[in-house]
Amino acid sequence: MDRLRQRADFLAVANGARANFSAFTVQSLRRDDQGPIRVGFTVTKKNGTATERNRIRRRLRELVKRLDAISMRPHHDYVLVGRRDALTRDFAAMLEDLRSAMRRLDRQPPKLRDTRRNPNDETVKR
């Protein structure tokens, strides 16, 4: 399992399926390559000071470490977006939420790309 580090990868996953919980949101996107599962973590500044954001990020990393690798689908990227509730929520409950998120993401069909053209595109005939 690898880490997502580049902004473009995070933005690509943001367009995929998602599951929301009180302590975090899980975003998922299938990749076209045969690479390993990649996971990224992000916590916005509105969630507190730097030490609080780092604590949230550490808790999310530990959740993924304790999650069975079988729960994650191969050739997928995942992003966990931390929320302030991750500081106070019981760790066992968060782990169960993450397992539930993985099951929920398995049931969601992949999003189709928008094939419509840009209305400002000059090649579109009106």
GROMACS .gro file of N, CA and C in nm:
model
  378
    1MET      N    1   0.085  -0.117   0.000
    1MET     CA    2   0.000   0.000   0.000
    1MET      C    3   0.090   0.124   0.000
    2ASP      N    4   0.063   0.213  -0.093
    2ASP     CA    5   0.142   0.335  -0.108
    2ASP      C    6   0.060   0.455  -0.063
    3ARG      N    7   0.127   0.570  -0.057
    3ARG     CA    8   0.063   0.695  -0.017
    3ARG      C    9   0.040   0.784  -0.139
    4LEU      N   10  -0.069   0.856  -0.139
    4LEU     CA   11  -0.092   0.962  -0.238
    4LEU      C   12  -0.019   1.085  -0.189
    5ARG      N   13   0.054   1.153  -0.276
    5ARG     CA   14   0.129   1.269  -0.234
    5ARG      C   15   0.109   1.390  -0.325
    6GLN      N   16   0.070   1.368  -0.451
    6GLN     CA   17   0.058   1.480  -0.544
    6GLN      C   18  -0.084   1.533  -0.548
    7ARG      N   19  -0.095   1.664  -0.560
    7ARG     CA   20  -0.224   1.730  -0.559
    7ARG      C   21  -0.315   1.679  -0.670
    8ALA      N   22  -0.260   1.653  -0.787
    8ALA     CA   23  -0.340   1.605  -0.900
    8ALA      C   24  -0.408   1.472  -0.866
    9ASP      N   25  -0.339   1.386  -0.792
    9ASP     CA   26  -0.399   1.258  -0.752
    9ASP      C   27  -0.515   1.279  -0.656
   10PHE      N   28  -0.499   1.371  -0.561
   10PHE     CA   29  -0.606   1.402  -0.467
   10PHE      C   30  -0.728   1.458  -0.541
   11LEU      N   31  -0.704   1.546  -0.638
   11LEU     CA   32  -0.814   1.605  -0.714
   11LEU      C   33  -0.886   1.501  -0.798
   12ALA      N   34  -0.812   1.406  -0.852
   12ALA     CA   35  -0.875   1.299  -0.931
   12ALA      C   36  -0.965   1.213  -0.844
   13VAL      N   37  -0.919   1.178  -0.725
   13VAL     CA   38  -0.999   1.094  -0.635
   13VAL      C   39  -1.123   1.168  -0.587
   14ALA      N   40  -1.116   1.300  -0.577
   14ALA     CA   41  -1.231   1.379  -0.532
   14ALA      C   42  -1.350   1.365  -0.625
   15ASN      N   43  -1.327   1.325  -0.750
   15ASN     CA   44  -1.436   1.307  -0.846
   15ASN      C   45  -1.496   1.167  -0.841
   16GLY      N   46  -1.444   1.082  -0.754
   16GLY     CA   47  -1.493   0.944  -0.746
   16GLY      C   48  -1.604   0.928  -0.645
   17ALA      N   49  -1.628   0.803  -0.608
   17ALA     CA   50  -1.733   0.769  -0.510
   17ALA      C   51  -1.690   0.817  -0.371
   18ARG      N   52  -1.789   0.839  -0.284
   18ARG     CA   53  -1.756   0.884  -0.149
   18ARG      C   54  -1.855   0.828  -0.049
   19ALA      N   55  -1.808   0.816   0.075
   19ALA     CA   56  -1.891   0.775   0.188
   19ALA      C   57  -1.861   0.871   0.303
   20ASN      N   58  -1.966   0.929   0.360
   20ASN     CA   59  -1.952   1.030   0.465
   20ASN      C   60  -1.984   0.974   0.602
   21PHE      N   61  -1.902   1.011   0.699
   21PHE     CA   62  -1.924   0.976   0.839
   21PHE      C   63  -1.893   1.099   0.923
   22SER      N   64  -1.923   1.092   1.051
   22SER     CA   65  -1.905   1.210   1.135
   22SER      C   66  -1.758   1.247   1.154
   23ALA      N   67  -1.668   1.149   1.156
   23ALA     CA   68  -1.528   1.177   1.182
   23ALA      C   69  -1.445   1.193   1.054
   24PHE      N   70  -1.496   1.145   0.942
   24PHE     CA   71  -1.419   1.153   0.818
   24PHE      C   72  -1.508   1.124   0.699
   25THR      N   73  -1.455   1.155   0.581
   25THR     CA   74  -1.516   1.117   0.453
   25THR      C   75  -1.414   1.032   0.380
   26VAL      N   76  -1.461   0.925   0.318
   26VAL     CA   77  -1.372   0.840   0.238
   26VAL      C   78  -1.409   0.860   0.091
   27GLN      N   79  -1.308   0.891   0.010
   27GLN     CA   80  -1.327   0.906  -0.134
   27GLN      C   81  -1.249   0.794  -0.202
   28SER      N   82  -1.305   0.743  -0.312
   28SER     CA   83  -1.242   0.629  -0.379
   28SER      C   84  -1.249   0.647  -0.529
   29LEU      N   85  -1.146   0.601  -0.599
   29LEU     CA   86  -1.143   0.607  -0.745
   29LEU      C   87  -1.062   0.491  -0.799
   30ARG      N   88  -1.119   0.421  -0.898
   30ARG     CA   89  -1.046   0.312  -0.963
   30ARG      C   90  -0.947   0.371  -1.063
   31ARG      N   91  -0.826   0.314  -1.062
   31ARG     CA   92  -0.723   0.357  -1.157
   31ARG      C   93  -0.717   0.259  -1.273
   32ASP      N   94  -0.664   0.306  -1.384
   32ASP     CA   95  -0.653   0.221  -1.503
   32ASP      C   96  -0.525   0.138  -1.503
   33ASP      N   97  -0.430   0.171  -1.418
   33ASP     CA   98  -0.304   0.096  -1.417
   33ASP      C   99  -0.313  -0.024  -1.321
   34GLN      N  100  -0.209  -0.099  -1.313
   34GLN     CA  101  -0.205  -0.219  -1.228
   34GLN      C  102  -0.124  -0.196  -1.101
   35GLY      N  103  -0.113  -0.073  -1.059
   35GLY     CA  104  -0.034  -0.038  -0.941
   35GLY      C  105  -0.102  -0.078  -0.811
   36PRO      N  106  -0.032  -0.058  -0.701
   36PRO     CA  107  -0.086  -0.097  -0.570
   36PRO      C  108  -0.193   0.001  -0.523
   37ILE      N  109  -0.260  -0.036  -0.415
   37ILE     CA  110  -0.357   0.052  -0.351
   37ILE      C  111  -0.281   0.173  -0.298
   38ARG      N  112  -0.337   0.293  -0.319
   38ARG     CA  113  -0.275   0.413  -0.267
   38ARG      C  114  -0.376   0.485  -0.177
   39VAL      N  115  -0.326   0.541  -0.067
   39VAL     CA  116  -0.412   0.609   0.031
   39VAL      C  117  -0.354   0.746   0.060
   40GLY      N  118  -0.442   0.846   0.066
   40GLY     CA  119  -0.402   0.981   0.101
   40GLY      C  120  -0.486   1.032   0.217
   41PHE      N  121  -0.431   1.126   0.291
   41PHE     CA  122  -0.498   1.183   0.408
   41PHE      C  123  -0.494   1.333   0.397
   42THR      N  124  -0.606   1.398   0.429
   42THR     CA  125  -0.608   1.543   0.428
   42THR      C  126  -0.700   1.594   0.538
   43VAL      N  127  -0.659   1.704   0.598
   43VAL     CA  128  -0.737   1.771   0.702
   43VAL      C  129  -0.725   1.921   0.677
   44THR      N  130  -0.837   1.988   0.661
   44THR     CA  131  -0.833   2.131   0.629
   44THR      C  132  -0.806   2.215   0.753
   45LYS      N  133  -0.767   2.338   0.731
   45LYS     CA  134  -0.733   2.428   0.842
   45LYS      C  135  -0.853   2.463   0.929
   46LYS      N  136  -0.973   2.449   0.876
   46LYS     CA  137  -1.091   2.482   0.957
   46LYS      C  138  -1.113   2.381   1.069
   47ASN      N  139  -1.036   2.272   1.070
   47ASN     CA  140  -1.051   2.169   1.173
   47ASN      C  141  -0.968   2.194   1.297
   48GLY      N  142  -0.896   2.304   1.304
   48GLY     CA  143  -0.823   2.335   1.425
   48GLY      C  144  -0.680   2.378   1.399
   49THR      N  145  -0.605   2.381   1.508
   49THR     CA  146  -0.465   2.421   1.499
   49THR      C  147  -0.383   2.311   1.435
   50ALA      N  148  -0.257   2.339   1.408
   50ALA     CA  149  -0.170   2.241   1.343
   50ALA      C  150  -0.157   2.113   1.424
   51THR      N  151  -0.146   2.126   1.556
   51THR     CA  152  -0.133   2.005   1.638
   51THR      C  153  -0.260   1.921   1.635
   52GLU      N  154  -0.375   1.986   1.632
   52GLU     CA  155  -0.501   1.912   1.623
   52GLU      C  156  -0.515   1.844   1.488
   53ARG      N  157  -0.479   1.914   1.382
   53ARG     CA  158  -0.486   1.854   1.247
   53ARG      C  159  -0.391   1.736   1.236
   54ASN      N  160  -0.271   1.749   1.293
   54ASN     CA  161  -0.177   1.637   1.290
   54ASN      C  162  -0.229   1.518   1.369
   55ARG      N  163  -0.294   1.543   1.482
   55ARG     CA  164  -0.351   1.434   1.561
   55ARG      C  165  -0.461   1.363   1.483
   56ILE      N  166  -0.544   1.440   1.413
   56ILE     CA  167  -0.649   1.380   1.329
   56ILE      C  168  -0.586   1.294   1.221
   57ARG      N  169  -0.484   1.348   1.156
   57ARG     CA  170  -0.416   1.274   1.048
   57ARG      C  171  -0.351   1.146   1.101
   58ARG      N  172  -0.290   1.152   1.219
   58ARG     CA  173  -0.229   1.032   1.279
   58ARG      C  174  -0.335   0.926   1.310
   59ARG      N  175  -0.449   0.969   1.361
   59ARG     CA  176  -0.557   0.874   1.392
   59ARG      C  177  -0.609   0.808   1.263
   60LEU      N  178  -0.621   0.886   1.156
   60LEU     CA  179  -0.667   0.829   1.029
   60LEU      C  180  -0.566   0.730   0.973
   61ARG      N  181  -0.437   0.763   0.984
   61ARG     CA  182  -0.333   0.670   0.936
   61ARG      C  183  -0.338   0.539   1.013
   62GLU      N  184  -0.359   0.548   1.144
   62GLU     CA  185  -0.366   0.427   1.226
   62GLU      C  186  -0.489   0.344   1.190
   63LEU      N  187  -0.600   0.408   1.157
   63LEU     CA  188  -0.718   0.334   1.113
   63LEU      C  189  -0.688   0.250   0.990
   64VAL      N  190  -0.621   0.311   0.893
   64VAL     CA  191  -0.590   0.239   0.770
   64VAL      C  192  -0.493   0.125   0.797
   65LYS      N  193  -0.398   0.146   0.887
   65LYS     CA  194  -0.305   0.037   0.922
   65LYS      C  195  -0.378  -0.082   0.982
   66ARG      N  196  -0.481  -0.055   1.063
   66ARG     CA  197  -0.554  -0.163   1.130
   66ARG      C  198  -0.663  -0.225   1.044
   67LEU      N  199  -0.696  -0.161   0.934
   67LEU     CA  200  -0.797  -0.214   0.843
   67LEU      C  201  -0.737  -0.330   0.764
   68ASP      N  202  -0.816  -0.435   0.742
   68ASP     CA  203  -0.765  -0.548   0.663
   68ASP      C  204  -0.743  -0.499   0.520
   69ALA      N  205  -0.634  -0.542   0.460
   69ALA     CA  206  -0.605  -0.502   0.322
   69ALA      C  207  -0.710  -0.560   0.227
   70ILE      N  208  -0.778  -0.665   0.270
   70ILE     CA  209  -0.881  -0.728   0.187
   70ILE      C  210  -0.999  -0.633   0.168
   71SER      N  211  -1.024  -0.548   0.265
   71SER     CA  212  -1.137  -0.454   0.257
   71SER      C  213  -1.119  -0.353   0.145
   72MET      N  214  -0.995  -0.322   0.111
   72MET     CA  215  -0.969  -0.224   0.006
   72MET      C  216  -0.957  -0.295  -0.129
   73ARG      N  217  -1.013  -0.232  -0.230
   73ARG     CA  218  -1.011  -0.292  -0.363
   73ARG      C  219  -0.877  -0.265  -0.432
   74PRO      N  220  -0.823  -0.364  -0.502
   74PRO     CA  221  -0.696  -0.342  -0.573
   74PRO      C  222  -0.714  -0.240  -0.686
   75HIS      N  223  -0.606  -0.172  -0.720
   75HIS     CA  224  -0.602  -0.073  -0.829
   75HIS      C  225  -0.694   0.046  -0.800
   76HIS      N  226  -0.706   0.082  -0.673
   76HIS     CA  227  -0.788   0.196  -0.634
   76HIS      C  228  -0.705   0.295  -0.554
   77ASP      N  229  -0.745   0.419  -0.561
   77ASP     CA  230  -0.691   0.523  -0.474
   77ASP      C  231  -0.799   0.561  -0.374
   78TYR      N  232  -0.758   0.586  -0.251
   78TYR     CA  233  -0.850   0.627  -0.145
   78TYR      C  234  -0.796   0.755  -0.081
   79VAL      N  235  -0.887   0.845  -0.045
   79VAL     CA  236  -0.851   0.964   0.031
   79VAL      C  237  -0.943   0.972   0.152
   80LEU      N  238  -0.884   0.987   0.269
   80LEU     CA  239  -0.961   1.008   0.391
   80LEU      C  240  -0.951   1.155   0.426
   81VAL      N  241  -1.066   1.222   0.431
   81VAL     CA  242  -1.074   1.363   0.464
   81VAL      C  243  -1.118   1.372   0.610
   82GLY      N  244  -1.028   1.417   0.696
   82GLY     CA  245  -1.057   1.420   0.839
   82GLY      C  246  -1.147   1.536   0.878
   83ARG      N  247  -1.227   1.511   0.980
   83ARG     CA  248  -1.312   1.615   1.038
   83ARG      C  249  -1.278   1.629   1.186
   84ARG      N  250  -1.323   1.736   1.244
   84ARG     CA  251  -1.290   1.765   1.384
   84ARG      C  252  -1.338   1.656   1.480
   85ASP      N  253  -1.448   1.591   1.448
   85ASP     CA  254  -1.502   1.486   1.533
   85ASP      C  255  -1.405   1.368   1.548
   86ALA      N  256  -1.307   1.358   1.459
   86ALA     CA  257  -1.209   1.249   1.467
   86ALA      C  258  -1.120   1.262   1.592
   87LEU      N  259  -1.114   1.381   1.650
   87LEU     CA  260  -1.035   1.400   1.773
   87LEU      C  261  -1.099   1.331   1.893
   88THR      N  262  -1.231   1.333   1.900
   88THR     CA  263  -1.299   1.286   2.020
   88THR      C  264  -1.374   1.154   2.001
   89ARG      N  265  -1.396   1.113   1.879
   89ARG     CA  266  -1.472   0.990   1.855
   89ARG      C  267  -1.392   0.868   1.898
   90ASP      N  268  -1.462   0.769   1.953
   90ASP     CA  269  -1.400   0.646   1.998
   90ASP      C  270  -1.331   0.577   1.880
   91PHE      N  271  -1.207   0.529   1.902
   91PHE     CA  272  -1.128   0.472   1.793
   91PHE      C  273  -1.195   0.347   1.736
   92ALA      N  274  -1.251   0.262   1.821
   92ALA     CA  275  -1.317   0.141   1.772
   92ALA      C  276  -1.437   0.176   1.684
   93ALA      N  277  -1.510   0.280   1.721
   93ALA     CA  278  -1.624   0.323   1.640
   93ALA      C  279  -1.576   0.377   1.506
   94MET      N  280  -1.464   0.449   1.507
   94MET     CA  281  -1.410   0.500   1.380
   94MET      C  282  -1.365   0.386   1.290
   95LEU      N  283  -1.306   0.283   1.349
   95LEU     CA  284  -1.263   0.168   1.270
   95LEU      C  285  -1.383   0.098   1.208
   96GLU      N  286  -1.490   0.084   1.282
   96GLU     CA  287  -1.612   0.024   1.227
   96GLU      C  288  -1.672   0.113   1.118
   97ASP      N  289  -1.665   0.245   1.137
   97ASP     CA  290  -1.711   0.337   1.031
   97ASP      C  291  -1.630   0.319   0.903
   98LEU      N  292  -1.499   0.301   0.917
   98LEU     CA  293  -1.415   0.282   0.799
   98LEU      C  294  -1.448   0.151   0.728
   99ARG      N  295  -1.469   0.046   0.805
   99ARG     CA  296  -1.510  -0.082   0.744
   99ARG      C  297  -1.644  -0.067   0.672
  100SER      N  298  -1.736   0.004   0.734
  100SER     CA  299  -1.866   0.029   0.672
  100SER      C  300  -1.851   0.111   0.545
  101ALA      N  301  -1.760   0.208   0.547
  101ALA     CA  302  -1.735   0.291   0.428
  101ALA      C  303  -1.683   0.206   0.313
  102MET      N  304  -1.594   0.113   0.343
  102MET     CA  305  -1.539   0.027   0.237
  102MET      C  306  -1.648  -0.061   0.177
  103ARG      N  307  -1.736  -0.114   0.261
  103ARG     CA  308  -1.848  -0.194   0.208
  103ARG      C  309  -1.941  -0.108   0.124
  104ARG      N  310  -1.967   0.015   0.170
  104ARG     CA  311  -2.055   0.105   0.097
  104ARG      C  312  -1.994   0.144  -0.038
  105LEU      N  313  -1.864   0.169  -0.040
  105LEU     CA  314  -1.797   0.205  -0.165
  105LEU      C  315  -1.796   0.089  -0.263
  106ASP      N  316  -1.792  -0.034  -0.212
  106ASP     CA  317  -1.798  -0.151  -0.300
  106ASP      C  318  -1.931  -0.159  -0.374
  107ARG      N  319  -2.037  -0.114  -0.308
  107ARG     CA  320  -2.170  -0.122  -0.369
  107ARG      C  321  -2.198  -0.009  -0.465
  108GLN      N  322  -2.124   0.102  -0.456
  108GLN     CA  323  -2.149   0.216  -0.543
  108GLN      C  324  -2.093   0.191  -0.682
  109PRO      N  325  -2.173   0.218  -0.786
  109PRO     CA  326  -2.119   0.205  -0.921
  109PRO      C  327  -2.019   0.315  -0.948
  110PRO      N  328  -1.919   0.291  -1.031
  110PRO     CA  329  -1.823   0.398  -1.062
  110PRO      C  330  -1.892   0.511  -1.136
  111LYS      N  331  -1.847   0.634  -1.106
  111LYS     CA  332  -1.905   0.750  -1.174
  111LYS      C  333  -1.859   0.752  -1.318
  112LEU      N  334  -1.952   0.785  -1.406
  112LEU     CA  335  -1.918   0.797  -1.547
  112LEU      C  336  -1.864   0.936  -1.574
  113ARG      N  337  -1.772   0.943  -1.666
  113ARG     CA  338  -1.717   1.073  -1.702
  113ARG      C  339  -1.821   1.153  -1.778
  114ASP      N  340  -1.819   1.281  -1.759
  114ASP     CA  341  -1.912   1.369  -1.829
  114ASP      C  342  -1.864   1.384  -1.972
  115THR      N  343  -1.943   1.334  -2.066
  115THR     CA  344  -1.901   1.337  -2.206
  115THR      C  345  -1.958   1.456  -2.282
  116ARG      N  346  -2.035   1.540  -2.213
  116ARG     CA  347  -2.089   1.659  -2.279
  116ARG      C  348  -1.977   1.756  -2.310
  117ARG      N  349  -1.999   1.830  -2.415
  117ARG     CA  350  -1.898   1.928  -2.454
  117ARG      C  351  -1.916   2.058  -2.377
  118ASN      N  352  -1.812   2.135  -2.375
  118ASN     CA  353  -1.813   2.266  -2.313
  118ASN      C  354  -1.904   2.359  -2.395
  119PRO      N  355  -2.002   2.424  -2.331
  119PRO     CA  356  -2.091   2.511  -2.408
  119PRO      C  357  -2.018   2.629  -2.472
  120ASN      N  358  -1.902   2.664  -2.424
  120ASN     CA  359  -1.824   2.773  -2.483
  120ASN      C  360  -1.733   2.726  -2.596
  121ASP      N  361  -1.731   2.595  -2.617
  121ASP     CA  362  -1.647   2.538  -2.722
  121ASP      C  363  -1.702   2.578  -2.858
  122GLU      N  364  -1.617   2.626  -2.947
  122GLU     CA  365  -1.662   2.675  -3.076
  122GLU      C  366  -1.701   2.564  -3.170
  123THR      N  367  -1.664   2.438  -3.142
  123THR     CA  368  -1.697   2.329  -3.232
  123THR      C  369  -1.840   2.279  -3.211
  124VAL      N  370  -1.904   2.323  -3.104
  124VAL     CA  371  -2.042   2.279  -3.077
  124VAL      C  372  -2.135   2.357  -3.169
  125LYS      N  373  -2.222   2.285  -3.238
  125LYS     CA  374  -2.319   2.351  -3.329
  125LYS      C  375  -2.448   2.369  -3.254
  126ARG      N  376  -2.506   2.486  -3.268
  126ARG     CA  377  -2.630   2.517  -3.196
  126ARG      C  378  -2.745   2.528  -3.290
   0.00000   0.00000   0.00000
